[in-house]
Coordinates of C-alpha atoms in Angstrom, one line a residue:
X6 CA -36.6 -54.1 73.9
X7 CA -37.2 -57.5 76.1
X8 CA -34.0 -58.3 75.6
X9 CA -33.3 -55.2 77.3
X10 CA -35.8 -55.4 80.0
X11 CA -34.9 -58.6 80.8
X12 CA -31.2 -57.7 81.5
X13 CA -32.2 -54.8 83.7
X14 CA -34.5 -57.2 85.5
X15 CA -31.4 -59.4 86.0
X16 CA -29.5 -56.9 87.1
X17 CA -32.6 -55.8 89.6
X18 CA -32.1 -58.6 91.4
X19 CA -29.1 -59.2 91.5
X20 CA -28.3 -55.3 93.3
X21 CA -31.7 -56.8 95.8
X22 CA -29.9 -59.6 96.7
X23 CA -26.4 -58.0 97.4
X24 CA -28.3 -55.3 99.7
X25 CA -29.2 -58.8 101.6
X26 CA -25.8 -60.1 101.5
X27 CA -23.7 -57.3 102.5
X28 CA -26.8 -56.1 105.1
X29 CA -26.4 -52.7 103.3
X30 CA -29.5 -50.0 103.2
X31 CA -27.8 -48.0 100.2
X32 CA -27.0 -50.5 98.0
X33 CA -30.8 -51.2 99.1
X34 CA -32.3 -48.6 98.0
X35 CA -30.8 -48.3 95.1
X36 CA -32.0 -51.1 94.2
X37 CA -35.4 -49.9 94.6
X38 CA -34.7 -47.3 92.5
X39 CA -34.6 -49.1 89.8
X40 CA -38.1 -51.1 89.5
X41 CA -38.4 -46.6 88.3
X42 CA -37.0 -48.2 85.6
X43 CA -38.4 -51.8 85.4
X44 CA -42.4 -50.0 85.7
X45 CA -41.1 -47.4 82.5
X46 CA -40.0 -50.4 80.3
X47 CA -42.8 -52.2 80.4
X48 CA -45.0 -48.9 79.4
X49 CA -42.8 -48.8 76.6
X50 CA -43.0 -52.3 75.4
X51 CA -47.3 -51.3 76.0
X52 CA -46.8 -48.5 73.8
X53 CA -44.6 -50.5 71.2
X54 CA -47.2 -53.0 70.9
X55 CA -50.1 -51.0 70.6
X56 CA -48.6 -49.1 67.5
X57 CA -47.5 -52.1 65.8
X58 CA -51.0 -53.5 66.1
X59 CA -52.5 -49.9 65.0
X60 CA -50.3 -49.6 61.3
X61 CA -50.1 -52.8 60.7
X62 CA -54.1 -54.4 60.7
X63 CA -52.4 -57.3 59.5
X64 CA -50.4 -58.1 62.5
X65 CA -51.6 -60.7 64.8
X66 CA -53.2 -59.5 67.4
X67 CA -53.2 -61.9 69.8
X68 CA -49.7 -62.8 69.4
X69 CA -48.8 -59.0 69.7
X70 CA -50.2 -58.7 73.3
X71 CA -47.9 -61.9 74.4
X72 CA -45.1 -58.8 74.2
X73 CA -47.1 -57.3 76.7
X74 CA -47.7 -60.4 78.8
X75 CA -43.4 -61.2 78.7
X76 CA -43.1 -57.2 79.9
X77 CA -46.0 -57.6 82.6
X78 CA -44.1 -60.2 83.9
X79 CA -40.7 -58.8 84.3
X80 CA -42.2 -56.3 86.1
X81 CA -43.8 -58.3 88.6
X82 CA -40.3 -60.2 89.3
X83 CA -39.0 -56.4 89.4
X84 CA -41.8 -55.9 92.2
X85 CA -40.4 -58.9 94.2
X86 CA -37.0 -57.8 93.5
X87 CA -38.1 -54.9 95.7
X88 CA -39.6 -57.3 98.7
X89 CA -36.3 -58.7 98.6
X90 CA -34.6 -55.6 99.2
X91 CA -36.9 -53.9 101.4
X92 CA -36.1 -56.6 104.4
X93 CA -32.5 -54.9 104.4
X94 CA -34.7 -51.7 104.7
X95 CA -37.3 -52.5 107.4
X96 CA -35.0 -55.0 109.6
X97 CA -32.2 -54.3 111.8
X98 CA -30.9 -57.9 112.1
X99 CA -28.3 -59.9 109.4
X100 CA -29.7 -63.1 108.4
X101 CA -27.9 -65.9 110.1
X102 CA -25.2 -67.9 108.0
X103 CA -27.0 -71.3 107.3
X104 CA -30.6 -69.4 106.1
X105 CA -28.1 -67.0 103.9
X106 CA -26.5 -70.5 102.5
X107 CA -30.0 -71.3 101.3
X108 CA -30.8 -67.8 100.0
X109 CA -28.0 -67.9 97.8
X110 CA -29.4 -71.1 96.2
X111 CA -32.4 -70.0 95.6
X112 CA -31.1 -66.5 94.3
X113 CA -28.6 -68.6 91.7
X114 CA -31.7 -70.8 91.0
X115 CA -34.0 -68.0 90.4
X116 CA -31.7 -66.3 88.3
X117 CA -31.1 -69.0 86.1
X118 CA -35.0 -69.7 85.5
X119 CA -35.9 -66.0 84.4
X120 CA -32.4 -66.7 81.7
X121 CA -34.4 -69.9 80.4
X122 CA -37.7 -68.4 79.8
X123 CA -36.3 -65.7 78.2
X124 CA -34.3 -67.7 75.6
X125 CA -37.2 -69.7 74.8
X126 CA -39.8 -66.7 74.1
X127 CA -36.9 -64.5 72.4
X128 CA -35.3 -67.6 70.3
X129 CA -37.8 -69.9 70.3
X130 CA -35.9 -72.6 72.1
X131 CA -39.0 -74.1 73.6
X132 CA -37.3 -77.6 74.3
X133 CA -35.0 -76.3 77.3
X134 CA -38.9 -76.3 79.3
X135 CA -37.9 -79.6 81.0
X136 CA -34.8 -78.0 82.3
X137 CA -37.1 -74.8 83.5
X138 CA -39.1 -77.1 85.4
X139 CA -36.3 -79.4 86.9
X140 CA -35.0 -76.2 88.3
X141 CA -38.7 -75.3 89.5
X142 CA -38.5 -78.6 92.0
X143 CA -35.5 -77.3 92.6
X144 CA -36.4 -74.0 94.1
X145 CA -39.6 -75.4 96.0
X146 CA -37.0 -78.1 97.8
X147 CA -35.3 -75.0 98.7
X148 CA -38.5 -72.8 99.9
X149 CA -39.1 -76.1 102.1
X150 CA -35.6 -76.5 103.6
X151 CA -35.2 -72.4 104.6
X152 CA -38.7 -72.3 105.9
X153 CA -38.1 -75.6 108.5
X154 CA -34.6 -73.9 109.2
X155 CA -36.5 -70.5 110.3
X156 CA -39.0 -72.5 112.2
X157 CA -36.2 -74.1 114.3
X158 CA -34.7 -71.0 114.9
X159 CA -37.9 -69.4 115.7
X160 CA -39.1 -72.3 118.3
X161 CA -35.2 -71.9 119.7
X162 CA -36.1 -68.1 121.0
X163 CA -36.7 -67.2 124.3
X164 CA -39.3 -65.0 125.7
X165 CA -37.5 -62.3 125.5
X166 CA -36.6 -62.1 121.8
X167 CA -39.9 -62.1 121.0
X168 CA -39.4 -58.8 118.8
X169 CA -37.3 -60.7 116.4
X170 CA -40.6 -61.8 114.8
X171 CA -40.8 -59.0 113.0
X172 CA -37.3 -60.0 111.1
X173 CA -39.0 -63.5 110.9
X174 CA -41.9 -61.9 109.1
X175 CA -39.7 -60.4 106.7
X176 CA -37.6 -63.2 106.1
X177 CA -40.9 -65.0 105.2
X178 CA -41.2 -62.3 102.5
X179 CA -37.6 -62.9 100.9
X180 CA -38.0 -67.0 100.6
X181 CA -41.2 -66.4 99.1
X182 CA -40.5 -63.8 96.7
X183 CA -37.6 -66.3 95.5
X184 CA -40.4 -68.8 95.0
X185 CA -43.1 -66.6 93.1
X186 CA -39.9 -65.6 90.5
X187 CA -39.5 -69.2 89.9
X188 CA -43.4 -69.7 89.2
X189 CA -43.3 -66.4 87.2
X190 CA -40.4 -67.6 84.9
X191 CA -42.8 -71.0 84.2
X192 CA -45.8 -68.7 83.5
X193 CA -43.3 -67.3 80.9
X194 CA -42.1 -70.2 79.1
X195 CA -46.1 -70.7 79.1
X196 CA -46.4 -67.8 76.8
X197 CA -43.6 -68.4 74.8
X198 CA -45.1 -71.7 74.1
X199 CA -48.0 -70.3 73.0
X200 CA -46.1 -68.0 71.2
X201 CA -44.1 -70.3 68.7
X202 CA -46.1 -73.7 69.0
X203 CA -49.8 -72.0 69.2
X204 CA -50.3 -74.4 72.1
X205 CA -52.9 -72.2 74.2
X206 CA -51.7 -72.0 78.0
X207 CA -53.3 -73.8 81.3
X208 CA -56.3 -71.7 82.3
X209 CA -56.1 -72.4 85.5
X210 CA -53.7 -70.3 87.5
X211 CA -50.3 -71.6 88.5
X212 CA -51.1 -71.4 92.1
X213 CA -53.6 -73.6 92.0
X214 CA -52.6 -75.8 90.1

């Protein structure tokens, strides 16, 4: 059933990010449409977990609710799947060529760090966690380059395209969604540590770590 979610997740963002790239409103909202989907996974991986755990006393129950954890994360990359597509939504303007260059990185990046955290819960192939992280540099390079690039742009406007700020906002939104995926995949491969090594998990939060 993660398996599952995980591929709809995928898919999730990748219909988010072509809605960016093709500037289209239907494609969207479509996209939106599916977190529907994303939010009534996860309530069935809750559900699956909670009656393993009540017919078998046995089970471990700690390592039971990790299921949950996985699923409660998928559908928080689902929710910024949605930020991403609602700047199609609430913006009139495309997103100029050398941001959209950097976008694209960050999309491919993001993509391939939700894959890797996924093999190592589902298959236990905790070892690939050095190539997680390499690709976690990776996206925050990336977050660093786009962000200068919209500040030039933004210093670049004259006084009378001062409403653009609003697709400025929004295009805040998108290059930081990108980067909360990437810190959501490590938080994964956190739990799936946990999960086949028993090696408990930072306490303190990502974010401020």
């Amino acid at each position: 059933m993660l398996a599952n979610m995980a591929r709809h997740v995928h898919s999730q963002l990748e219909a988010s990010f072509e809605s960016i790239v093709d500037h289209d409103v239907e494609k969207a909202n479509k996209a939106l449409e599916m977190d529907y989907t994303t939010n009534n996974l996860v309530e069935k991986v809750r559900t699956s977990v909670e009656t393993i755990v009540s017919i078998n006393q046995h089970s471990e129950f700690s390592k039971s609710m990790l299921y949950t954890e996985i699923a409660s994360d998928l559908e928080r990359i689902g929710d910024y799947c949605g930020h991403i597509a609602k700047f199609v939504i609430n913006d009139v303007y495309e997103i100029d060529e050398n941001v959209l260059r950097k976008l694209k990185k960050m999309y491919k990046t993001a993509q391939k760090m939700i894959r890797l955290a996924m093999k190592a819960f589902i298959e236990g192939d905790t070892v690939i966690r050095d190539d997680l992280m390499e690709l976690e540099d990776s996206i925050h390079i990336l977050q660093s380059k786009s962000i200068n690039l919209i500040a030039t742009q933004m210093a670049e406007l004259s006084f009378d395209e001062k409403e653009r700020s609003n697709y400025f906002i929004y295009l805040f939104r998108v290059i930081k969604a990108f980067e909360r995926i990437g810190d959501i995949s490590v938080e994964m491969m956190d739990v799936a540590i946990e999960f086949h090594e028993n090696i408990p998990r930072p306490i303190t939060p990502r974010s401020f770590r």
